[in-house]
mmCIF file of C-alpha atoms and ligand atoms in Angstrom:
data_model
loop_
_atom_site.group_PDB
_atom_site.id
_atom_site.type_symbol
_atom_site.label_atom_id
_atom_site.label_comp_id
_atom_site.label_asym_id
_atom_site.label_seq_id
_atom_site.Cartn_x
_atom_site.Cartn_y
_atom_site.Cartn_z
ATOM 1 C CA MET A 1442 -7.400 3.477 -20.552
ATOM 2 C CA ALA A 1443 -10.543 3.677 -18.424
ATOM 3 C CA ARG A 1444 -12.654 0.572 -18.603
ATOM 4 C CA LYS A 1445 -16.262 0.496 -19.735
ATOM 5 C CA ALA A 1446 -18.787 0.712 -16.947
ATOM 6 C CA ALA A 1447 -20.196 -2.602 -15.845
ATOM 7 C CA THR A 1448 -23.831 -2.916 -16.747
ATOM 8 C CA GLY A 1449 -26.869 -4.772 -15.429
ATOM 9 C CA ARG A 1450 -26.952 -5.965 -11.849
ATOM 10 C CA LYS A 1451 -25.763 -3.689 -9.064
ATOM 11 C CA PRO A 1452 -22.084 -4.499 -8.484
ATOM 12 C CA ALA A 1453 -20.830 -6.575 -5.588
ATOM 13 C CA ILE A 1454 -17.585 -5.664 -3.830
ATOM 14 C CA ALA A 1455 -14.919 -8.373 -3.777
ATOM 15 C CA THR A 1456 -11.427 -8.623 -2.332
ATOM 16 C CA LEU A 1457 -8.766 -11.150 -1.365
ATOM 17 C CA GLY A 1458 -8.854 -12.574 2.178
ATOM 18 C CA SER A 1459 -5.876 -10.832 3.778
ATOM 19 C CA HIS A 1460 -4.384 -7.364 4.507
ATOM 20 C CA CYS A 1461 -7.485 -5.128 4.940
ATOM 21 C CA ALA A 1462 -10.243 -7.443 3.704
ATOM 22 C CA LEU A 1463 -12.297 -7.085 6.886
ATOM 23 C CA GLN A 1464 -12.325 -3.302 6.720
ATOM 24 C CA VAL A 1465 -13.075 -3.243 2.976
ATOM 25 C CA LEU A 1466 -15.985 -5.675 3.168
ATOM 26 C CA LYS A 1467 -17.420 -4.128 6.335
ATOM 27 C CA GLY A 1468 -17.382 -0.772 4.566
ATOM 28 C CA ALA A 1469 -18.988 -2.292 1.488
ATOM 29 C CA LYS A 1470 -21.737 -3.878 3.561
ATOM 30 C CA ASP A 1471 -22.378 -0.587 5.376
ATOM 31 C CA GLU A 1472 -22.873 1.056 1.974
ATOM 32 C CA GLY A 1473 -25.383 -1.621 0.955
ATOM 33 C CA PHE A 1474 -23.260 -3.814 -1.337
ATOM 34 C CA ARG A 1475 -23.166 -7.577 -1.576
ATOM 35 C CA THR A 1476 -19.744 -8.716 -0.365
ATOM 36 C CA ILE A 1477 -17.484 -11.449 -1.735
ATOM 37 C CA LEU A 1478 -14.213 -12.707 -0.296
ATOM 38 C CA VAL A 1479 -11.713 -14.785 -2.244
ATOM 39 C CA SER A 1480 -10.158 -16.765 0.585
ATOM 40 C CA GLU A 1481 -7.453 -19.363 0.865
ATOM 41 C CA ARG A 1482 -8.846 -22.464 2.559
ATOM 42 C CA LYS A 1483 -6.458 -22.123 5.490
ATOM 43 C CA ARG A 1484 -8.024 -18.745 6.418
ATOM 44 C CA LEU A 1485 -11.683 -19.784 6.209
ATOM 45 C CA GLY A 1486 -11.896 -20.257 9.969
ATOM 46 C CA LEU A 1487 -11.070 -16.594 10.498
ATOM 47 C CA TYR A 1488 -13.262 -15.076 7.847
ATOM 48 C CA ARG A 1489 -16.364 -17.172 8.585
ATOM 49 C CA ARG A 1490 -16.596 -15.363 11.916
ATOM 50 C CA PHE A 1491 -17.835 -12.199 10.225
ATOM 51 C CA PRO A 1492 -21.439 -12.139 9.009
ATOM 52 C CA PHE A 1493 -20.879 -9.098 6.787
ATOM 53 C CA ILE A 1494 -18.924 -11.402 4.453
ATOM 54 C CA GLU A 1495 -21.778 -12.839 2.408
ATOM 55 C CA GLU A 1496 -20.048 -15.088 -0.080
ATOM 56 C CA ILE A 1497 -16.686 -16.808 0.040
ATOM 57 C CA ILE A 1498 -14.901 -18.146 -3.029
ATOM 58 C CA GLU A 1499 -12.520 -20.781 -1.717
ATOM 59 C CA VAL A 1500 -9.096 -21.161 -3.333
ATOM 60 C CA ASP A 1501 -5.887 -22.977 -2.462
ATOM 61 C CA ASN A 1502 -3.824 -20.133 -3.790
ATOM 62 C CA PHE A 1503 -4.672 -16.515 -4.664
ATOM 63 C CA SER A 1504 -3.345 -16.926 -8.197
ATOM 64 C CA GLU A 1505 -6.515 -18.985 -8.871
ATOM 65 C CA ILE A 1506 -8.265 -15.649 -9.216
ATOM 66 C CA LEU A 1507 -6.799 -15.609 -12.733
ATOM 67 C CA GLY A 1508 -8.543 -18.889 -13.601
ATOM 68 C CA SER A 1509 -11.709 -18.870 -15.657
ATOM 69 C CA SER A 1510 -13.952 -20.399 -12.979
ATOM 70 C CA CYS A 1511 -13.138 -17.679 -10.438
ATOM 71 C CA GLN A 1512 -13.340 -14.945 -13.073
ATOM 72 C CA LYS A 1513 -16.730 -16.211 -14.272
ATOM 73 C CA ARG A 1514 -18.098 -16.263 -10.765
ATOM 74 C CA LEU A 1515 -16.981 -12.702 -10.157
ATOM 75 C CA GLU A 1516 -18.410 -11.656 -13.521
ATOM 76 C CA ARG A 1517 -21.750 -13.255 -12.697
ATOM 77 C CA GLU A 1518 -21.859 -11.223 -9.510
ATOM 78 C CA ASN A 1519 -20.838 -8.082 -11.435
ATOM 79 C CA ALA A 1520 -18.029 -7.708 -8.919
ATOM 80 C CA VAL A 1521 -15.620 -4.804 -8.515
ATOM 81 C CA LEU A 1522 -12.343 -6.105 -7.092
ATOM 82 C CA ILE A 1523 -10.603 -3.956 -4.470
ATOM 83 C CA PRO A 1524 -6.812 -4.394 -4.796
ATOM 84 C CA HIS A 1525 -4.596 -4.355 -1.710
ATOM 85 C CA GLY A 1526 -1.050 -5.240 -0.665
ATOM 86 C CA THR A 1527 -1.615 -8.984 -0.874
ATOM 87 C CA LEU A 1528 -2.630 -8.769 -4.533
ATOM 88 C CA ILE A 1529 0.592 -6.856 -5.242
ATOM 89 C CA SER A 1530 2.855 -9.168 -3.246
ATOM 90 C CA GLN A 1531 1.349 -12.438 -4.511
ATOM 91 C CA MET A 1532 0.962 -11.607 -8.190
ATOM 92 C CA SER A 1533 3.167 -10.130 -10.875
ATOM 93 C CA SER A 1534 2.175 -6.901 -12.608
ATOM 94 C CA ASP A 1535 1.522 -8.916 -15.787
ATOM 95 C CA GLN A 1536 -0.881 -11.169 -13.919
ATOM 96 C CA ILE A 1537 -2.708 -8.259 -12.289
ATOM 97 C CA GLU A 1538 -3.130 -6.497 -15.623
ATOM 98 C CA LYS A 1539 -4.691 -9.678 -17.054
ATOM 99 C CA ILE A 1540 -7.457 -9.861 -14.436
ATOM 100 C CA ASP A 1541 -10.752 -9.412 -16.284
ATOM 101 C CA THR A 1542 -12.765 -8.381 -13.255
ATOM 102 C CA PRO A 1543 -12.969 -4.565 -13.027
ATOM 103 C CA ILE A 1544 -10.372 -3.400 -10.509
ATOM 104 C CA PHE A 1545 -11.113 -0.357 -8.351
ATOM 105 C CA GLY A 1546 -8.598 2.424 -9.067
ATOM 106 C CA ASN A 1547 -5.917 2.324 -11.734
ATOM 107 C CA LYS A 1548 -4.488 -1.175 -12.172
ATOM 108 C CA TRP A 1549 -1.764 0.153 -14.516
ATOM 109 C CA ILE A 1550 -0.237 2.227 -11.717
ATOM 110 C CA LEU A 1551 0.313 -0.903 -9.601
ATOM 111 C CA ARG A 1552 3.245 -1.737 -11.909
ATOM 112 C CA TRP A 1553 4.739 1.644 -10.961
ATOM 113 C CA GLU A 1554 4.398 0.712 -7.319
ATOM 114 C CA ALA A 1555 6.099 -2.673 -7.802
ATOM 115 C CA ASP A 1556 9.068 -1.484 -9.896
ATOM 116 C CA ARG A 1557 11.672 0.554 -7.998
ATOM 117 C CA GLU A 1558 12.800 2.613 -10.990
ATOM 118 C CA MET A 1559 9.293 3.455 -12.173
ATOM 119 C CA LYS A 1560 8.396 4.269 -8.586
ATOM 120 C CA GLU A 1561 11.220 6.777 -8.302
ATOM 121 C CA LYS A 1562 10.292 8.351 -11.635
ATOM 122 C CA LEU A 1563 6.719 8.957 -10.495
ATOM 123 C CA MET A 1564 7.795 10.384 -7.132
ATOM 124 C CA GLN A 1565 10.190 12.742 -8.875
ATOM 125 C CA GLU A 1566 7.542 13.792 -11.404
ATOM 126 C CA ALA A 1567 5.403 14.679 -8.376
ATOM 127 C CA GLY A 1568 8.228 16.881 -7.066
ATOM 128 C CA LEU A 1569 8.492 14.883 -3.836
ATOM 129 C CA ARG A 1570 11.730 14.947 -1.869
ATOM 130 C CA THR A 1571 13.097 11.371 -2.057
ATOM 131 C CA PRO A 1572 16.091 9.588 -0.495
ATOM 132 C CA GLN A 1573 19.111 9.308 -2.715
ATOM 133 C CA ALA A 1574 19.299 5.936 -4.501
ATOM 134 C CA ILE A 1575 22.803 4.473 -4.294
ATOM 135 C CA LYS A 1576 23.736 2.794 -7.567
ATOM 136 C CA SER A 1577 26.681 0.722 -6.362
ATOM 137 C CA LYS A 1578 27.989 -0.744 -3.128
ATOM 138 C CA HIS A 1579 31.251 1.091 -3.888
ATOM 139 C CA ASP A 1580 29.490 4.479 -3.611
ATOM 140 C CA ILE A 1581 27.874 4.123 -0.173
ATOM 141 C CA PRO A 1582 28.317 7.633 1.291
ATOM 142 C CA GLY A 1583 27.041 7.053 4.845
ATOM 143 C CA LEU A 1584 24.206 5.291 6.625
ATOM 144 C CA CYS A 1585 21.972 3.471 4.106
ATOM 145 C CA ILE A 1586 19.021 1.117 4.235
ATOM 146 C CA VAL A 1587 19.248 -1.928 1.987
ATOM 147 C CA LYS A 1588 15.941 -3.228 0.676
ATOM 148 C CA LEU A 1589 14.664 -6.236 -1.215
ATOM 149 C CA HIS A 1590 12.684 -5.641 -4.396
ATOM 150 C CA GLY A 1591 8.889 -5.989 -4.210
ATOM 151 C CA ALA A 1592 6.391 -5.428 -1.400
ATOM 152 C CA ALA A 1593 8.289 -7.456 1.193
ATOM 153 C CA GLY A 1594 6.779 -5.582 4.148
ATOM 154 C CA GLY A 1595 10.216 -4.604 5.415
ATOM 155 C CA ARG A 1596 11.362 -8.223 5.815
ATOM 156 C CA GLY A 1597 15.103 -8.703 5.376
ATOM 157 C CA TYR A 1598 15.957 -4.994 5.184
ATOM 158 C CA PHE A 1599 19.249 -4.097 6.814
ATOM 159 C CA LEU A 1600 21.435 -1.071 7.458
ATOM 160 C CA ALA A 1601 24.859 -0.592 5.880
ATOM 161 C CA TRP A 1602 27.405 2.231 6.101
ATOM 162 C CA ASN A 1603 30.160 1.001 3.764
ATOM 163 C CA ARG A 1604 30.920 -1.770 1.252
ATOM 164 C CA GLU A 1605 31.907 -4.305 3.940
ATOM 165 C CA SER A 1606 28.734 -3.917 5.982
ATOM 166 C CA PHE A 1607 26.682 -4.157 2.758
ATOM 167 C CA GLU A 1608 28.431 -7.378 1.711
ATOM 168 C CA GLU A 1609 28.017 -8.864 5.171
ATOM 169 C CA GLY A 1610 24.254 -8.200 5.132
ATOM 170 C CA ALA A 1611 23.915 -9.507 1.587
ATOM 171 C CA ARG A 1612 25.808 -12.685 2.456
ATOM 172 C CA ARG A 1613 23.444 -13.361 5.342
ATOM 173 C CA LEU A 1614 20.386 -13.000 3.091
ATOM 174 C CA ILE A 1615 21.930 -15.276 0.445
ATOM 175 C CA GLU A 1616 22.601 -17.916 3.125
ATOM 176 C CA GLN A 1617 18.986 -17.604 4.269
ATOM 177 C CA LYS A 1618 17.933 -18.008 0.601
ATOM 178 C CA ALA A 1619 15.999 -14.736 0.850
ATOM 179 C CA ILE A 1620 17.820 -13.451 -2.257
ATOM 180 C CA LYS A 1621 19.829 -15.001 -5.080
ATOM 181 C CA GLY A 1622 22.566 -12.392 -5.178
ATOM 182 C CA GLU A 1623 23.518 -8.794 -4.430
ATOM 183 C CA GLU A 1624 21.722 -7.660 -7.593
ATOM 184 C CA ASP A 1625 18.415 -8.378 -5.800
ATOM 185 C CA LEU A 1626 19.145 -5.569 -3.363
ATOM 186 C CA TYR A 1627 18.430 -1.869 -3.577
ATOM 187 C CA ILE A 1628 20.450 0.652 -1.572
ATOM 188 C CA GLN A 1629 18.859 3.877 -0.381
ATOM 189 C CA GLU A 1630 20.028 6.767 1.765
ATOM 190 C CA PHE A 1631 18.758 6.302 5.341
ATOM 191 C CA ILE A 1632 16.682 9.300 6.428
ATOM 192 C CA ARG A 1633 16.869 10.182 10.113
ATOM 193 C CA GLY A 1634 13.642 11.212 11.740
ATOM 194 C CA VAL A 1635 10.262 9.622 12.371
ATOM 195 C CA THR A 1636 8.277 7.529 9.901
ATOM 196 C CA VAL A 1637 4.814 8.716 8.874
ATOM 197 C CA TYR A 1638 2.244 7.158 6.526
ATOM 198 C CA LEU A 1639 -0.214 9.557 4.901
ATOM 199 C CA GLN A 1640 -3.489 7.939 3.811
ATOM 200 C CA TYR A 1641 -5.276 9.761 1.008
ATOM 201 C CA PHE A 1642 -8.338 9.233 -1.156
ATOM 202 C CA TYR A 1643 -8.755 11.003 -4.480
ATOM 203 C CA SER A 1644 -12.165 11.122 -6.106
ATOM 204 C CA PRO A 1645 -12.192 11.577 -9.880
ATOM 205 C CA LEU A 1646 -15.951 12.155 -9.567
ATOM 206 C CA THR A 1647 -15.651 15.283 -7.393
ATOM 207 C CA LYS A 1648 -11.974 15.977 -8.206
ATOM 208 C CA GLU A 1649 -11.408 16.341 -4.447
ATOM 209 C CA LEU A 1650 -8.429 15.019 -2.510
ATOM 210 C CA GLU A 1651 -9.189 13.798 1.013
ATOM 211 C CA LEU A 1652 -6.726 13.024 3.795
ATOM 212 C CA LEU A 1653 -8.480 10.221 5.675
ATOM 213 C CA GLY A 1654 -5.866 9.110 8.176
ATOM 214 C CA ILE A 1655 -2.251 8.986 9.285
ATOM 215 C CA ASP A 1656 -0.412 6.125 10.932
ATOM 216 C CA ARG A 1657 2.993 4.763 11.629
ATOM 217 C CA ARG A 1658 4.068 1.176 11.433
ATOM 218 C CA TYR A 1659 5.094 -0.950 14.357
ATOM 219 C CA GLU A 1660 8.058 -2.882 13.059
ATOM 220 C CA SER A 1661 9.819 -5.846 14.568
ATOM 221 C CA ASP A 1662 12.327 -5.752 15.762
ATOM 222 C CA ILE A 1663 13.585 -2.223 15.095
ATOM 223 C CA ASP A 1664 10.796 -0.746 17.259
ATOM 224 C CA GLY A 1665 11.663 -3.105 20.108
ATOM 225 C CA ILE A 1666 15.369 -2.513 20.116
ATOM 226 C CA GLY A 1667 15.096 0.405 22.548
ATOM 227 C CA ARG A 1668 13.987 -2.111 25.188
ATOM 228 C CA ILE A 1669 17.483 -3.580 25.210
ATOM 229 C CA PRO A 1670 20.122 -1.379 26.869
ATOM 230 C CA ALA A 1671 23.073 -0.315 24.675
ATOM 231 C CA LYS A 1672 25.607 -2.562 26.418
ATOM 232 C CA GLN A 1673 23.506 -5.675 25.800
ATOM 233 C CA GLN A 1674 22.724 -4.591 22.231
ATOM 234 C CA LEU A 1675 26.427 -4.428 21.480
ATOM 235 C CA GLY A 1676 26.993 -7.802 23.091
ATOM 236 C CA ALA A 1677 24.111 -9.483 21.267
ATOM 237 C CA GLY A 1678 25.283 -8.254 17.839
ATOM 238 C CA ALA A 1679 21.740 -8.688 16.574
ATOM 239 C CA GLU A 1680 20.776 -7.221 13.186
ATOM 240 C CA PRO A 1681 17.399 -5.469 13.497
ATOM 241 C CA SER A 1682 14.770 -6.187 10.857
ATOM 242 C CA TYR A 1683 11.860 -3.987 9.713
ATOM 243 C CA THR A 1684 9.063 -6.551 9.520
ATOM 244 C CA VAL A 1685 5.675 -4.872 9.889
ATOM 245 C CA ILE A 1686 3.641 -6.315 12.761
ATOM 246 C CA GLY A 1687 0.923 -3.700 13.047
ATOM 247 C CA ASN A 1688 0.144 0.005 12.893
ATOM 248 C CA LEU A 1689 -0.192 2.821 15.413
ATOM 249 C CA PRO A 1690 -2.385 5.915 15.043
ATOM 250 C CA LEU A 1691 -0.824 9.313 14.604
ATOM 251 C CA VAL A 1692 -1.843 12.939 14.271
ATOM 252 C CA LEU A 1693 0.480 15.551 12.830
ATOM 253 C CA ARG A 1694 1.139 19.079 13.978
ATOM 254 C CA GLU A 1695 -1.556 21.097 12.264
ATOM 255 C CA SER A 1696 1.059 23.370 10.685
ATOM 256 C CA LEU A 1697 2.267 20.407 8.607
ATOM 257 C CA LEU A 1698 -1.123 19.638 7.069
ATOM 258 C CA ASP A 1699 -1.107 22.188 4.264
ATOM 259 C CA GLU A 1700 2.063 20.628 2.868
ATOM 260 C CA VAL A 1701 0.519 17.161 3.252
ATOM 261 C CA TYR A 1702 -2.375 18.163 0.982
ATOM 262 C CA LYS A 1703 0.008 19.780 -1.526
ATOM 263 C CA MET A 1704 2.157 16.641 -1.735
ATOM 264 C CA GLY A 1705 -0.939 14.477 -2.242
ATOM 265 C CA GLN A 1706 -2.303 16.752 -4.966
ATOM 266 C CA ASN A 1707 1.069 16.836 -6.735
ATOM 267 C CA PHE A 1708 1.107 13.049 -6.682
ATOM 268 C CA VAL A 1709 -2.395 12.876 -8.183
ATOM 269 C CA ASP A 1710 -1.425 15.360 -10.933
ATOM 270 C CA ALA A 1711 1.826 13.541 -11.733
ATOM 271 C CA SER A 1712 -0.025 10.193 -11.948
ATOM 272 C CA GLU A 1713 -2.488 11.673 -14.427
ATOM 273 C CA ARG A 1714 0.400 12.806 -16.607
ATOM 274 C CA LEU A 1715 2.434 9.592 -16.462
ATOM 275 C CA VAL A 1716 -0.093 6.772 -15.920
ATOM 276 C CA PRO A 1717 -3.591 7.606 -17.178
ATOM 277 C CA PRO A 1718 -6.209 7.578 -15.800
ATOM 278 C CA GLY A 1719 -4.105 8.678 -12.797
ATOM 279 C CA MET A 1720 -4.689 7.955 -9.124
ATOM 280 C CA PRO A 1721 -8.393 7.361 -8.507
ATOM 281 C CA GLY A 1722 -9.136 6.047 -5.012
ATOM 282 C CA PRO A 1723 -6.878 5.363 -2.034
ATOM 283 C CA PHE A 1724 -3.116 5.830 -1.976
ATOM 284 C CA CYS A 1725 -0.430 6.424 0.614
ATOM 285 C CA LEU A 1726 2.738 8.490 0.755
ATOM 286 C CA GLU A 1727 5.253 6.901 3.087
ATOM 287 C CA GLY A 1728 8.226 8.722 4.471
ATOM 288 C CA VAL A 1729 10.201 10.332 7.243
ATOM 289 C CA TYR A 1730 9.817 13.738 8.896
ATOM 290 C CA ASP A 1731 13.191 15.099 9.956
ATOM 291 C CA SER A 1732 13.886 17.523 12.793
ATOM 292 C CA GLU A 1733 13.255 20.488 10.449
ATOM 293 C CA GLY A 1734 9.735 19.216 9.739
ATOM 294 C CA ARG A 1735 10.693 18.225 6.173
ATOM 295 C CA PHE A 1736 9.091 15.117 4.693
ATOM 296 C CA THR A 1737 11.151 12.723 2.561
ATOM 297 C CA THR A 1738 9.022 10.159 0.724
ATOM 298 C CA PHE A 1739 10.687 6.742 0.497
ATOM 299 C CA GLU A 1740 7.695 4.829 -0.877
ATOM 300 C CA PHE A 1741 4.168 5.157 -2.127
ATOM 301 C CA SER A 1742 1.342 2.656 -2.282
ATOM 302 C CA ALA A 1743 -1.055 3.189 -5.171
ATOM 303 C CA ARG A 1744 -3.937 1.437 -3.396
ATOM 304 C CA ILE A 1745 -5.348 1.023 0.110
ATOM 305 C CA VAL A 1746 -2.728 0.386 2.829
ATOM 306 C CA ALA A 1747 -3.178 -1.794 5.903
ATOM 307 C CA GLY A 1748 -2.643 1.186 8.234
ATOM 308 C CA THR A 1749 -6.186 2.273 7.349
ATOM 309 C CA ASN A 1750 -7.405 -0.721 9.419
ATOM 310 C CA LEU A 1751 -6.951 1.527 12.444
ATOM 311 C CA TYR A 1752 -9.819 3.748 11.436
ATOM 312 C CA LEU A 1753 -12.809 1.463 10.996
ATOM 313 C CA ASP A 1754 -14.855 4.037 12.903
ATOM 314 C CA GLY A 1755 -13.202 7.017 11.238
ATOM 315 C CA SER A 1756 -10.045 8.942 12.074
ATOM 316 C CA PRO A 1757 -9.333 12.440 13.447
ATOM 317 C CA TYR A 1758 -9.047 13.499 9.788
ATOM 318 C CA SER A 1759 -12.046 11.705 8.278
ATOM 319 C CA GLY A 1760 -14.071 13.187 11.152
ATOM 320 C CA LEU A 1761 -13.335 16.665 9.787
ATOM 321 C CA LEU A 1762 -14.820 15.738 6.411
ATOM 322 C CA TYR A 1763 -17.664 13.358 7.293
ATOM 323 C CA ASP A 1764 -20.290 13.420 10.002
ATOM 324 C CA GLU A 1765 -20.382 9.627 10.035
ATOM 325 C CA PRO A 1766 -17.723 6.955 10.634
ATOM 326 C CA MET A 1767 -15.824 6.834 7.346
ATOM 327 C CA SER A 1768 -13.167 4.162 6.985
ATOM 328 C CA MET A 1769 -11.131 3.958 3.798
ATOM 329 C CA GLY A 1770 -12.984 0.745 2.951
ATOM 330 C CA ARG A 1771 -16.301 2.493 3.324
ATOM 331 C CA ARG A 1772 -15.066 5.498 1.321
ATOM 332 C CA ILE A 1773 -14.194 3.156 -1.562
ATOM 333 C CA ALA A 1774 -17.679 1.626 -1.453
ATOM 334 C CA ARG A 1775 -19.237 5.104 -1.278
ATOM 335 C CA GLU A 1776 -17.375 6.077 -4.449
ATOM 336 C CA VAL A 1777 -18.609 2.957 -6.252
ATOM 337 C CA LYS A 1778 -22.148 3.726 -5.069
ATOM 338 C CA ILE A 1779 -22.036 7.296 -6.372
ATOM 339 C CA ALA A 1780 -20.464 6.193 -9.670
ATOM 340 C CA VAL A 1781 -23.150 3.540 -10.209
ATOM 341 C CA LYS A 1782 -25.847 6.118 -9.563
ATOM 342 C CA LYS A 1783 -24.280 8.606 -11.975
ATOM 343 C CA ARG A 1784 -23.403 5.852 -14.474
ATOM 344 C CA THR A 1785 -19.724 6.820 -14.324
ATOM 345 C CA LEU A 1786 -18.233 3.580 -13.002
ATOM 346 C CA GLY A 1787 -15.782 3.662 -15.933
ATOM 347 C CA LYS A 1788 -14.034 6.611 -14.264
ATOM 348 C CA ILE A 1789 -13.101 4.674 -11.130
ATOM 349 C CA VAL A 1790 -12.322 1.145 -12.325
ATOM 350 C CA THR A 1791 -9.812 -0.251 -14.826
HETATM 351 P P1 AMP B 476 9.230 0.101 3.114
HETATM 352 O O1 AMP B 476 9.053 -1.371 2.858
HETATM 353 O O2 AMP B 476 10.011 0.776 2.048
HETATM 354 O O3 AMP B 476 7.910 0.761 3.408
HETATM 355 O O4 AMP B 476 10.118 0.269 4.427
HETATM 356 C C1 AMP B 476 9.897 -0.441 5.616
HETATM 357 C C2 AMP B 476 10.471 0.349 6.771
HETATM 358 O O5 AMP B 476 11.856 0.616 6.576
HETATM 359 C C3 AMP B 476 9.862 1.733 6.938
HETATM 360 O O6 AMP B 476 8.649 1.720 7.637
HETATM 361 C C4 AMP B 476 10.961 2.460 7.700
HETATM 362 O O7 AMP B 476 10.995 2.108 9.059
HETATM 363 C C5 AMP B 476 12.193 1.920 7.072
HETATM 364 N N1 AMP B 476 12.675 2.746 5.938
HETATM 365 C C6 AMP B 476 12.443 2.522 4.633
HETATM 366 N N2 AMP B 476 13.106 3.400 3.857
HETATM 367 C C7 AMP B 476 13.755 4.234 4.679
HETATM 368 C C8 AMP B 476 14.658 5.352 4.491
HETATM 369 N N3 AMP B 476 15.011 5.753 3.253
HETATM 370 N N4 AMP B 476 15.151 5.953 5.577
HETATM 371 C C9 AMP B 476 14.823 5.532 6.823
HETATM 372 N N5 AMP B 476 14.030 4.474 7.071
HETATM 373 C C10 AMP B 476 13.490 3.820 6.027
#
């Protein structure tokens, strides 16, 4: 259900101090908003360097955002909270849904991002090609990637090709106390090709879908493994991990772009059917292009992704739509600005 528009004072833009906070608040400032950062005390040194962050709410732990003192402060400022990966990874869906501060986008869809089964259902409703989910370690048909539940940023993922290699990887994670048991793991067909992250923005105000950027992740240590010759790799017996360290810019062959827009639009339409009010704002389809130029989506993010940090001054795609530097953070603020002017904030926050 769409939330009632905030009234009174012009909204401020708030976010948690991590992930893409700098981009979001810079964009908000450029669009003329007051900016608020909820920051853990240990990160204050970093965030105080940036004058576009006007107010900092200090916390020991991000879950304090649920407390009444933080909520009241945000309410007083008439804040709109911009959700990002840190909100998802540090809080449960129940907790996020209880936040009183208006959240930009659809906070109900964040549960669909966090839950593997719901996630698959939405991707299938959107008609996206997805990797096969393997239900049991006894049914592993070939090369698979084994993932931990939740937004773990690739940490702890491993490859398996049969029951033994799955059990070996699981045992290692149990020893490291990263998981309690094999039931915490999710097995997925490994798609060969190159990873691509498609960064979209959907505006419920104009009903337009925009492709604002594309990136790929730079993952340690799978992206560094090519620096070790095969002989030494075999000798070292090291298990590569998929921990995200940063992001690299990417442009696609132009012939692939039409399909990119179609996939994005299908995702928006499917979200409207399954999770009203749908997919207002930023989202990302994450997948692999194979050698036939086919895209298989292994994940989506139903909010801004950190790969958008690349394009603070705009991307090769935002440049086709805007004659000014348009980051995703700034695009979010622009949408809030237009909605406030038209008195339709209720369409873009929940
Ligand atoms: P995720 O946390 O699901 O975004 O995945 C982290 C990384 O694991 C991705 O950036 C890819 O490098 C890799 N990955 C995830 N799923 C697959 C898949 N089904 N096939 C191939 N690589 C994958």
